[in-house]
Amino acid sequence: MAGVRWPLEDSDLPPPRVPAATAAAAAAAEMISDDDRSVAADSWSIKSEYGSTLDDEQRHVDAAEVLLGCNFPAAASDYSSDKDGTDSNEVEASLLGLLSYWDASYAEDLANFHEHGHAGEIWFGNEVMETVAAWTKNLCANVYQLQKEDDNNNCTSDSGRTSEGLSGWSVLDIGTGNGLLLQELAKQGFSNLTGTDYSEGAIVLAQNLATRNGYPNINFLVDDVLETKLDRKFQLVMDKGTLDAIGLHPDGPLKRIMYWESVSNLVAPGGILVITSCNNTKDELLQEVENLNQKKTSTQELDPESGSTPAVFQYIDHVRTYPTIMFGGLEGSRVCSVAFRRC
């Protein structure tokens, strides 16, 4: 698919830096430690670290080996399977796809917040969060200006007009976790902000952090994106790691289909979806969107003007400033952020 690219202002983006290693933290034996979660999070990046050359089977084998080295507590099963003799590696590799894992994780984070004021883990690191927030602001500002031009208005680069436009955008962060991404977006000028997570502990933590940090107007709701109860559409939908976690569920392929069905109903026509992932490359996300488009358009009628069926999402752009590594003669990144427009 052809991409529509707008020039982004480098001054709005923080300089790319390799995130520092997560410090080891002592925790009670029955809780999941920060170090365990960091190791598990690193396992999401296995394919990207290898230059995106590993097939899916090898990626999950390697992920399982990493996860098996962690001291995870026994989690209550959130799923049932008809398969006989389920491989232990398969279960371990799917912990990040289970609600029980996140409930335990955020229970610990919430306890640490009340005792020490800690915000908890920032998935992909603070640098990635700041980068994607600033990049998204720039992207949306360009979309806002183009929309104004389409309305035959004199659109300028005046920051006041841009801020006014962004403040009116409805923003949804799915799988918001501790909600810090929404706080970063608030710093960029967005004000109509909503965060959802299927873990009640995550929402309680996010509400506490937002209030403490001076963002009491951010709206947080307990909601599962796969079975969302939201009955409205948003101009900007953010996903930082949620699709990754969904893909690690034992029924990951099915749940990814449910994800795209749900997200396509949450993004308003002309709105933007930004996905940040460390377990999928840009090209893989583009292919997944293309598969969605083909599935949707196969059941729709042809557009009389274009002679083709309309797509669901169209690729816009991706972040180009994340650090890259070389492996086997190929260049890759540990994380990618890709933006799509809802058609």
mmCIF file of C-alpha atoms in Angstrom:
data_model
loop_
_atom_site.group_PDB
_atom_site.id
_atom_site.type_symbol
_atom_site.label_atom_id
_atom_site.label_comp_id
_atom_site.label_asym_id
_atom_site.label_seq_id
_atom_site.Cartn_x
_atom_site.Cartn_y
_atom_site.Cartn_z
ATOM 1 C CA MET A 1 0.000 0.000 0.000
ATOM 2 C CA ALA A 2 1.226 3.457 -0.766
ATOM 3 C CA GLY A 3 1.892 5.628 2.270
ATOM 4 C CA VAL A 4 0.956 9.248 2.742
ATOM 5 C CA ARG A 5 3.892 10.924 4.489
ATOM 6 C CA TRP A 6 4.092 14.343 6.044
ATOM 7 C CA PRO A 7 7.332 15.994 7.150
ATOM 8 C CA LEU A 8 7.705 15.836 10.920
ATOM 9 C CA GLU A 9 9.507 18.441 12.963
ATOM 10 C CA ASP A 10 12.599 16.848 14.472
ATOM 11 C CA SER A 11 12.567 19.448 17.232
ATOM 12 C CA ASP A 12 9.372 17.901 18.602
ATOM 13 C CA LEU A 13 10.975 14.494 19.005
ATOM 14 C CA PRO A 14 13.328 13.579 21.849
ATOM 15 C CA PRO A 15 16.708 12.209 20.675
ATOM 16 C CA PRO A 16 16.722 8.425 20.259
ATOM 17 C CA ARG A 17 18.426 6.647 23.124
ATOM 18 C CA VAL A 18 18.786 3.030 24.056
ATOM 19 C CA PRO A 19 16.689 2.506 27.214
ATOM 20 C CA ALA A 20 18.646 1.690 30.347
ATOM 21 C CA ALA A 21 18.353 -1.799 31.716
ATOM 22 C CA THR A 22 15.611 -2.298 34.287
ATOM 23 C CA ALA A 23 17.031 -2.270 37.813
ATOM 24 C CA ALA A 24 16.595 -5.422 39.826
ATOM 25 C CA ALA A 25 14.044 -5.072 42.585
ATOM 26 C CA ALA A 26 13.371 -7.320 45.561
ATOM 27 C CA ALA A 27 9.751 -8.408 45.852
ATOM 28 C CA ALA A 28 7.691 -10.754 47.954
ATOM 29 C CA ALA A 29 7.897 -14.349 46.801
ATOM 30 C CA GLU A 30 4.230 -14.520 45.943
ATOM 31 C CA MET A 31 4.344 -11.432 43.671
ATOM 32 C CA ILE A 32 5.799 -10.897 40.203
ATOM 33 C CA SER A 33 8.993 -8.818 40.367
ATOM 34 C CA ASP A 34 9.821 -5.851 38.132
ATOM 35 C CA ASP A 35 12.807 -7.794 36.817
ATOM 36 C CA ASP A 36 10.587 -10.723 35.836
ATOM 37 C CA ARG A 37 8.293 -8.385 33.932
ATOM 38 C CA SER A 38 11.236 -6.739 32.205
ATOM 39 C CA VAL A 39 12.577 -10.114 31.084
ATOM 40 C CA ALA A 40 9.122 -11.070 29.876
ATOM 41 C CA ALA A 41 8.796 -7.775 28.029
ATOM 42 C CA ASP A 42 12.191 -8.334 26.396
ATOM 43 C CA SER A 43 10.925 -11.682 25.114
ATOM 44 C CA TRP A 44 8.372 -9.801 23.000
ATOM 45 C CA SER A 45 11.271 -8.274 21.089
ATOM 46 C CA ILE A 46 12.971 -11.517 20.105
ATOM 47 C CA LYS A 47 12.038 -11.386 16.438
ATOM 48 C CA SER A 48 12.974 -7.734 16.030
ATOM 49 C CA GLU A 49 16.333 -8.352 17.690
ATOM 50 C CA TYR A 50 17.048 -10.981 15.064
ATOM 51 C CA GLY A 51 16.404 -8.647 12.171
ATOM 52 C CA SER A 52 12.856 -9.951 11.689
ATOM 53 C CA THR A 53 14.130 -13.146 10.096
ATOM 54 C CA LEU A 54 12.676 -15.729 12.478
ATOM 55 C CA ASP A 55 9.486 -17.519 11.598
ATOM 56 C CA ASP A 56 6.577 -17.554 14.034
ATOM 57 C CA GLU A 57 7.319 -21.038 15.364
ATOM 58 C CA GLN A 58 10.928 -20.219 16.198
ATOM 59 C CA ARG A 59 9.904 -16.888 17.741
ATOM 60 C CA HIS A 60 7.533 -18.588 20.186
ATOM 61 C CA VAL A 61 10.111 -21.275 21.014
ATOM 62 C CA ASP A 62 12.685 -18.610 21.891
ATOM 63 C CA ALA A 63 10.112 -16.594 23.818
ATOM 64 C CA ALA A 64 9.197 -19.675 25.819
ATOM 65 C CA GLU A 65 12.852 -20.292 26.704
ATOM 66 C CA VAL A 66 13.172 -16.759 28.051
ATOM 67 C CA LEU A 67 9.943 -16.953 30.016
ATOM 68 C CA LEU A 68 10.846 -20.304 31.512
ATOM 69 C CA GLY A 69 13.763 -18.611 33.245
ATOM 70 C CA CYS A 70 11.408 -16.322 35.171
ATOM 71 C CA ASN A 71 9.896 -17.106 38.549
ATOM 72 C CA PHE A 72 6.263 -16.516 37.690
ATOM 73 C CA PRO A 73 3.628 -17.530 40.211
ATOM 74 C CA ALA A 74 1.059 -20.093 39.249
ATOM 75 C CA ALA A 75 -1.758 -18.155 37.612
ATOM 76 C CA ALA A 76 -5.368 -19.156 37.589
ATOM 77 C CA SER A 77 -6.339 -20.353 34.128
ATOM 78 C CA ASP A 78 -8.282 -17.819 32.069
ATOM 79 C CA TYR A 79 -8.867 -20.198 29.219
ATOM 80 C CA SER A 80 -9.744 -23.752 28.366
ATOM 81 C CA SER A 81 -8.239 -25.888 25.656
ATOM 82 C CA ASP A 82 -9.303 -29.040 23.891
ATOM 83 C CA LYS A 83 -5.700 -29.991 23.153
ATOM 84 C CA ASP A 84 -4.347 -33.048 24.981
ATOM 85 C CA GLY A 85 -1.021 -32.726 26.764
ATOM 86 C CA THR A 86 -0.473 -28.991 26.286
ATOM 87 C CA ASP A 87 3.228 -28.203 26.023
ATOM 88 C CA SER A 88 4.506 -26.359 29.120
ATOM 89 C CA ASN A 89 6.458 -23.914 26.937
ATOM 90 C CA GLU A 90 3.255 -22.957 25.176
ATOM 91 C CA VAL A 91 1.560 -22.050 28.479
ATOM 92 C CA GLU A 92 4.549 -20.106 29.809
ATOM 93 C CA ALA A 93 4.849 -18.116 26.613
ATOM 94 C CA SER A 94 1.227 -17.072 26.947
ATOM 95 C CA LEU A 95 1.344 -15.578 30.446
ATOM 96 C CA LEU A 96 1.372 -12.021 29.124
ATOM 97 C CA GLY A 97 -1.883 -12.759 27.332
ATOM 98 C CA LEU A 98 -3.763 -13.645 30.503
ATOM 99 C CA LEU A 99 -5.821 -11.306 32.664
ATOM 100 C CA SER A 100 -4.583 -13.104 35.785
ATOM 101 C CA TYR A 101 -1.010 -12.061 35.003
ATOM 102 C CA TRP A 102 -1.938 -8.397 34.642
ATOM 103 C CA ASP A 103 -4.168 -8.409 37.736
ATOM 104 C CA ALA A 104 -1.238 -9.702 39.803
ATOM 105 C CA SER A 105 1.161 -7.263 38.158
ATOM 106 C CA TYR A 106 -0.986 -4.187 38.762
ATOM 107 C CA ALA A 107 -1.842 -5.289 42.306
ATOM 108 C CA GLU A 108 1.884 -5.120 43.025
ATOM 109 C CA ASP A 109 2.259 -1.798 41.203
ATOM 110 C CA LEU A 110 -0.654 -0.331 43.145
ATOM 111 C CA ALA A 111 0.845 -1.478 46.443
ATOM 112 C CA ASN A 112 4.201 0.063 45.477
ATOM 113 C CA PHE A 113 2.451 3.295 44.539
ATOM 114 C CA HIS A 114 0.738 3.606 47.903
ATOM 115 C CA GLU A 115 3.894 2.694 49.805
ATOM 116 C CA HIS A 116 6.611 4.403 47.748
ATOM 117 C CA GLY A 117 4.832 6.562 45.125
ATOM 118 C CA HIS A 118 6.212 4.490 42.248
ATOM 119 C CA ALA A 119 4.379 4.653 38.907
ATOM 120 C CA GLY A 120 5.264 1.108 37.895
ATOM 121 C CA GLU A 121 6.676 -0.285 34.660
ATOM 122 C CA ILE A 122 6.670 1.814 31.486
ATOM 123 C CA TRP A 123 6.397 -0.691 28.667
ATOM 124 C CA PHE A 124 9.054 -0.117 25.946
ATOM 125 C CA GLY A 125 10.663 2.535 28.181
ATOM 126 C CA ASN A 126 10.181 6.224 28.772
ATOM 127 C CA GLU A 127 12.048 7.237 25.595
ATOM 128 C CA VAL A 128 9.671 5.305 23.350
ATOM 129 C CA MET A 129 6.651 6.718 25.175
ATOM 130 C CA GLU A 130 7.872 10.296 24.788
ATOM 131 C CA THR A 131 8.804 9.737 21.158
ATOM 132 C CA VAL A 132 5.485 8.229 20.118
ATOM 133 C CA ALA A 133 3.529 10.973 21.931
ATOM 134 C CA ALA A 134 5.462 13.791 20.238
ATOM 135 C CA TRP A 135 5.359 12.035 16.869
ATOM 136 C CA THR A 136 1.603 11.450 17.163
ATOM 137 C CA LYS A 137 1.038 15.120 18.014
ATOM 138 C CA ASN A 138 2.928 16.136 14.877
ATOM 139 C CA LEU A 139 1.024 13.638 12.761
ATOM 140 C CA CYS A 140 -2.362 14.781 14.037
ATOM 141 C CA ALA A 141 -1.414 18.433 13.602
ATOM 142 C CA ASN A 142 -0.725 17.751 9.931
ATOM 143 C CA VAL A 143 -4.017 15.910 9.549
ATOM 144 C CA TYR A 144 -5.794 18.815 11.239
ATOM 145 C CA GLN A 145 -4.234 21.300 8.843
ATOM 146 C CA LEU A 146 -5.085 19.209 5.805
ATOM 147 C CA GLN A 147 -8.681 18.935 6.963
ATOM 148 C CA LYS A 148 -8.821 22.693 7.303
ATOM 149 C CA GLU A 149 -7.457 23.106 3.785
ATOM 150 C CA ASP A 150 -10.090 20.715 2.474
ATOM 151 C CA ASP A 151 -12.689 23.010 4.042
ATOM 152 C CA ASN A 152 -11.169 25.919 2.055
ATOM 153 C CA ASN A 153 -9.960 27.663 5.186
ATOM 154 C CA ASN A 154 -6.673 29.506 5.463
ATOM 155 C CA CYS A 155 -4.703 27.028 7.562
ATOM 156 C CA THR A 156 -1.436 28.337 8.984
ATOM 157 C CA SER A 157 1.242 26.853 11.205
ATOM 158 C CA ASP A 158 0.165 29.054 14.099
ATOM 159 C CA SER A 159 0.702 27.013 17.244
ATOM 160 C CA GLY A 160 -2.422 28.421 18.856
ATOM 161 C CA ARG A 161 -4.606 27.109 16.044
ATOM 162 C CA THR A 162 -2.853 23.757 16.178
ATOM 163 C CA SER A 163 -3.292 23.426 19.923
ATOM 164 C CA GLU A 164 -6.940 24.373 19.604
ATOM 165 C CA GLY A 165 -7.428 21.654 17.015
ATOM 166 C CA LEU A 166 -5.651 18.952 19.010
ATOM 167 C CA SER A 167 -7.485 19.766 22.227
ATOM 168 C CA GLY A 168 -10.753 18.910 20.503
ATOM 169 C CA TRP A 169 -9.607 15.485 19.314
ATOM 170 C CA SER A 170 -11.210 12.552 21.120
ATOM 171 C CA VAL A 171 -8.426 10.156 22.139
ATOM 172 C CA LEU A 172 -8.672 6.546 23.322
ATOM 173 C CA ASP A 173 -5.742 4.558 24.725
ATOM 174 C CA ILE A 174 -6.621 0.847 24.710
ATOM 175 C CA GLY A 175 -4.805 -1.275 27.278
ATOM 176 C CA THR A 176 -3.750 1.932 28.993
ATOM 177 C CA GLY A 177 -2.036 0.252 31.957
ATOM 178 C CA ASN A 178 -0.773 2.962 34.303
ATOM 179 C CA GLY A 179 -2.077 5.654 31.937
ATOM 180 C CA LEU A 180 1.246 7.471 31.550
ATOM 181 C CA LEU A 181 0.970 7.586 27.750
ATOM 182 C CA LEU A 182 -2.202 9.660 28.108
ATOM 183 C CA GLN A 183 -0.348 12.032 30.421
ATOM 184 C CA GLU A 184 2.324 12.453 27.729
ATOM 185 C CA LEU A 185 -0.382 13.174 25.157
ATOM 186 C CA ALA A 186 -1.876 15.760 27.517
ATOM 187 C CA LYS A 187 1.512 17.498 27.569
ATOM 188 C CA GLN A 188 1.351 17.594 23.766
ATOM 189 C CA GLY A 189 -1.958 19.500 23.784
ATOM 190 C CA PHE A 190 -4.623 16.775 23.767
ATOM 191 C CA SER A 191 -7.311 17.147 26.416
ATOM 192 C CA ASN A 192 -10.244 14.871 25.497
ATOM 193 C CA LEU A 193 -8.542 11.728 26.787
ATOM 194 C CA THR A 194 -9.907 8.279 27.676
ATOM 195 C CA GLY A 195 -7.998 5.190 28.775
ATOM 196 C CA THR A 196 -9.361 1.660 29.038
ATOM 197 C CA ASP A 197 -7.931 -1.582 30.410
ATOM 198 C CA TYR A 198 -9.468 -4.929 31.252
ATOM 199 C CA SER A 199 -7.560 -5.034 34.537
ATOM 200 C CA GLU A 200 -9.367 -3.107 37.264
ATOM 201 C CA GLY A 201 -6.076 -2.714 39.127
ATOM 202 C CA ALA A 202 -4.570 -0.917 36.135
ATOM 203 C CA ILE A 203 -7.439 1.567 36.058
ATOM 204 C CA VAL A 204 -7.193 2.275 39.791
ATOM 205 C CA LEU A 205 -3.446 2.868 39.437
ATOM 206 C CA ALA A 206 -3.929 5.091 36.380
ATOM 207 C CA GLN A 207 -6.542 7.197 38.181
ATOM 208 C CA ASN A 208 -4.270 7.651 41.190
ATOM 209 C CA LEU A 209 -1.284 8.639 39.052
ATOM 210 C CA ALA A 210 -3.310 11.051 36.923
ATOM 211 C CA THR A 211 -4.689 12.791 39.998
ATOM 212 C CA ARG A 212 -1.281 13.000 41.670
ATOM 213 C CA ASN A 213 0.398 14.372 38.527
ATOM 214 C CA GLY A 214 -2.226 17.028 37.836
ATOM 215 C CA TYR A 215 -4.351 15.333 35.147
ATOM 216 C CA PRO A 216 -7.628 14.646 36.969
ATOM 217 C CA ASN A 217 -9.708 15.157 33.818
ATOM 218 C CA ILE A 218 -8.385 12.060 32.037
ATOM 219 C CA ASN A 219 -11.214 9.523 31.898
ATOM 220 C CA PHE A 220 -10.369 5.921 32.822
ATOM 221 C CA LEU A 221 -12.702 2.954 32.374
ATOM 222 C CA VAL A 222 -12.528 -0.801 32.923
ATOM 223 C CA ASP A 223 -13.171 -2.257 29.471
ATOM 224 C CA ASP A 224 -11.931 -5.209 27.418
ATOM 225 C CA VAL A 225 -11.161 -4.074 23.875
ATOM 226 C CA LEU A 226 -12.065 -7.539 22.555
ATOM 227 C CA GLU A 227 -15.560 -7.230 24.013
ATOM 228 C CA THR A 228 -15.780 -3.483 24.340
ATOM 229 C CA LYS A 229 -18.848 -1.840 25.823
ATOM 230 C CA LEU A 230 -17.880 1.563 24.427
ATOM 231 C CA ASP A 231 -20.590 2.949 22.150
ATOM 232 C CA ARG A 232 -18.677 5.863 20.649
ATOM 233 C CA LYS A 233 -15.927 6.447 18.114
ATOM 234 C CA PHE A 234 -12.643 8.285 18.618
ATOM 235 C CA GLN A 235 -10.563 10.461 16.321
ATOM 236 C CA LEU A 236 -7.326 8.991 17.686
ATOM 237 C CA VAL A 237 -6.862 5.483 19.074
ATOM 238 C CA MET A 238 -3.534 4.508 20.661
ATOM 239 C CA ASP A 239 -2.216 1.002 21.286
ATOM 240 C CA LYS A 240 1.156 0.597 23.020
ATOM 241 C CA GLY A 241 1.758 -3.116 23.535
ATOM 242 C CA THR A 242 -1.862 -4.284 23.737
ATOM 243 C CA LEU A 243 -1.856 -6.126 20.404
ATOM 244 C CA ASP A 244 1.430 -7.733 21.481
ATOM 245 C CA ALA A 245 -0.121 -9.077 24.683
ATOM 246 C CA ILE A 246 -3.248 -10.265 22.871
ATOM 247 C CA GLY A 247 -1.077 -12.194 20.441
ATOM 248 C CA LEU A 248 0.525 -14.101 23.351
ATOM 249 C CA HIS A 249 -2.796 -15.541 24.510
ATOM 250 C CA PRO A 250 -3.223 -19.285 23.804
ATOM 251 C CA ASP A 251 -5.978 -18.299 21.362
ATOM 252 C CA GLY A 252 -3.888 -15.436 19.996
ATOM 253 C CA PRO A 253 -4.771 -15.766 16.264
ATOM 254 C CA LEU A 254 -8.503 -15.725 17.003
ATOM 255 C CA LYS A 255 -8.181 -12.871 19.474
ATOM 256 C CA ARG A 256 -6.188 -10.800 16.974
ATOM 257 C CA ILE A 257 -9.112 -11.092 14.554
ATOM 258 C CA MET A 258 -11.432 -9.948 17.344
ATOM 259 C CA TYR A 259 -9.034 -7.069 18.041
ATOM 260 C CA TRP A 260 -9.167 -5.715 14.499
ATOM 261 C CA GLU A 261 -12.934 -6.078 14.339
ATOM 262 C CA SER A 262 -13.301 -4.091 17.550
ATOM 263 C CA VAL A 263 -10.716 -1.420 16.761
ATOM 264 C CA SER A 264 -12.201 -0.773 13.319
ATOM 265 C CA ASN A 265 -15.441 0.127 15.112
ATOM 266 C CA LEU A 266 -13.715 2.394 17.651
ATOM 267 C CA VAL A 267 -11.844 4.624 15.182
ATOM 268 C CA ALA A 268 -14.025 7.320 13.633
ATOM 269 C CA PRO A 269 -14.044 7.711 9.822
ATOM 270 C CA GLY A 270 -10.981 9.770 8.947
ATOM 271 C CA GLY A 271 -9.545 9.050 12.397
ATOM 272 C CA ILE A 272 -6.115 7.655 13.196
ATOM 273 C CA LEU A 273 -4.920 4.412 14.787
ATOM 274 C CA VAL A 274 -1.348 4.330 16.133
ATOM 275 C CA ILE A 275 0.064 0.923 17.101
ATOM 276 C CA THR A 276 3.370 0.594 18.943
ATOM 277 C CA SER A 277 4.701 -2.956 18.986
ATOM 278 C CA CYS A 278 7.850 -4.880 19.768
ATOM 279 C CA ASN A 279 6.571 -8.266 18.648
ATOM 280 C CA ASN A 280 5.494 -7.195 15.160
ATOM 281 C CA THR A 281 7.445 -5.410 12.456
ATOM 282 C CA LYS A 282 6.021 -2.545 10.430
ATOM 283 C CA ASP A 283 5.638 -4.822 7.413
ATOM 284 C CA GLU A 284 3.795 -7.432 9.456
ATOM 285 C CA LEU A 285 1.334 -4.825 10.732
ATOM 286 C CA LEU A 286 0.830 -3.578 7.173
ATOM 287 C CA GLN A 287 0.123 -7.136 6.039
ATOM 288 C CA GLU A 288 -2.329 -7.685 8.894
ATOM 289 C CA VAL A 289 -4.200 -4.518 7.944
ATOM 290 C CA GLU A 290 -4.190 -5.598 4.298
ATOM 291 C CA ASN A 291 -5.714 -8.924 5.320
ATOM 292 C CA LEU A 292 -8.401 -7.058 7.254
ATOM 293 C CA ASN A 293 -9.101 -4.831 4.260
ATOM 294 C CA GLN A 294 -9.433 -7.812 1.943
ATOM 295 C CA LYS A 295 -11.745 -9.598 4.346
ATOM 296 C CA LYS A 296 -13.962 -6.565 4.794
ATOM 297 C CA THR A 297 -14.076 -5.528 1.151
ATOM 298 C CA SER A 298 -14.952 -9.032 -0.035
ATOM 299 C CA THR A 299 -18.406 -8.545 1.503
ATOM 300 C CA GLN A 300 -18.934 -4.957 0.316
ATOM 301 C CA GLU A 301 -20.150 -3.518 -2.955
ATOM 302 C CA LEU A 302 -17.891 -1.752 -5.432
ATOM 303 C CA ASP A 303 -17.539 2.009 -5.213
ATOM 304 C CA PRO A 304 -19.200 3.306 -8.427
ATOM 305 C CA GLU A 305 -16.635 6.088 -8.798
ATOM 306 C CA SER A 306 -13.397 4.172 -8.200
ATOM 307 C CA GLY A 307 -14.576 0.752 -9.324
ATOM 308 C CA SER A 308 -13.113 -0.824 -6.200
ATOM 309 C CA THR A 309 -14.204 -1.584 -2.673
ATOM 310 C CA PRO A 310 -13.147 0.877 0.058
ATOM 311 C CA ALA A 311 -10.418 -0.172 2.485
ATOM 312 C CA VAL A 312 -10.893 -0.207 6.256
ATOM 313 C CA PHE A 313 -7.498 1.249 7.186
ATOM 314 C CA GLN A 314 -4.844 2.984 5.086
ATOM 315 C CA TYR A 315 -1.198 3.263 6.079
ATOM 316 C CA ILE A 316 -0.068 6.830 6.813
ATOM 317 C CA ASP A 317 3.412 6.781 8.315
ATOM 318 C CA HIS A 318 5.700 5.218 10.916
ATOM 319 C CA VAL A 319 8.259 6.429 13.450
ATOM 320 C CA ARG A 320 11.714 6.509 11.853
ATOM 321 C CA THR A 321 13.845 7.580 14.815
ATOM 322 C CA TYR A 322 13.973 4.418 16.941
ATOM 323 C CA PRO A 323 17.456 2.894 17.331
ATOM 324 C CA THR A 324 18.189 0.042 14.915
ATOM 325 C CA ILE A 325 20.490 -2.979 15.104
ATOM 326 C CA MET A 326 22.097 -5.214 12.485
ATOM 327 C CA PHE A 327 21.838 -9.000 12.430
ATOM 328 C CA GLY A 328 22.667 -11.367 9.580
ATOM 329 C CA GLY A 329 23.155 -8.441 7.230
ATOM 330 C CA LEU A 330 19.657 -7.111 7.926
ATOM 331 C CA GLU A 331 18.715 -3.970 9.807
ATOM 332 C CA GLY A 332 15.876 -3.994 12.306
ATOM 333 C CA SER A 333 14.442 -2.185 15.310
ATOM 334 C CA ARG A 334 13.328 -3.476 18.705
ATOM 335 C CA VAL A 335 10.095 -1.495 18.451
ATOM 336 C CA CYS A 336 7.919 0.057 15.760
ATOM 337 C CA SER A 337 5.096 2.608 15.778
ATOM 338 C CA VAL A 338 2.780 2.632 12.752
ATOM 339 C CA ALA A 339 -0.155 4.950 11.989
ATOM 340 C CA PHE A 340 -3.238 4.058 9.948
ATOM 341 C CA ARG A 341 -6.157 6.217 8.823
ATOM 342 C CA ARG A 342 -9.706 4.870 9.128
ATOM 343 C CA CYS A 343 -11.323 5.027 5.694
#
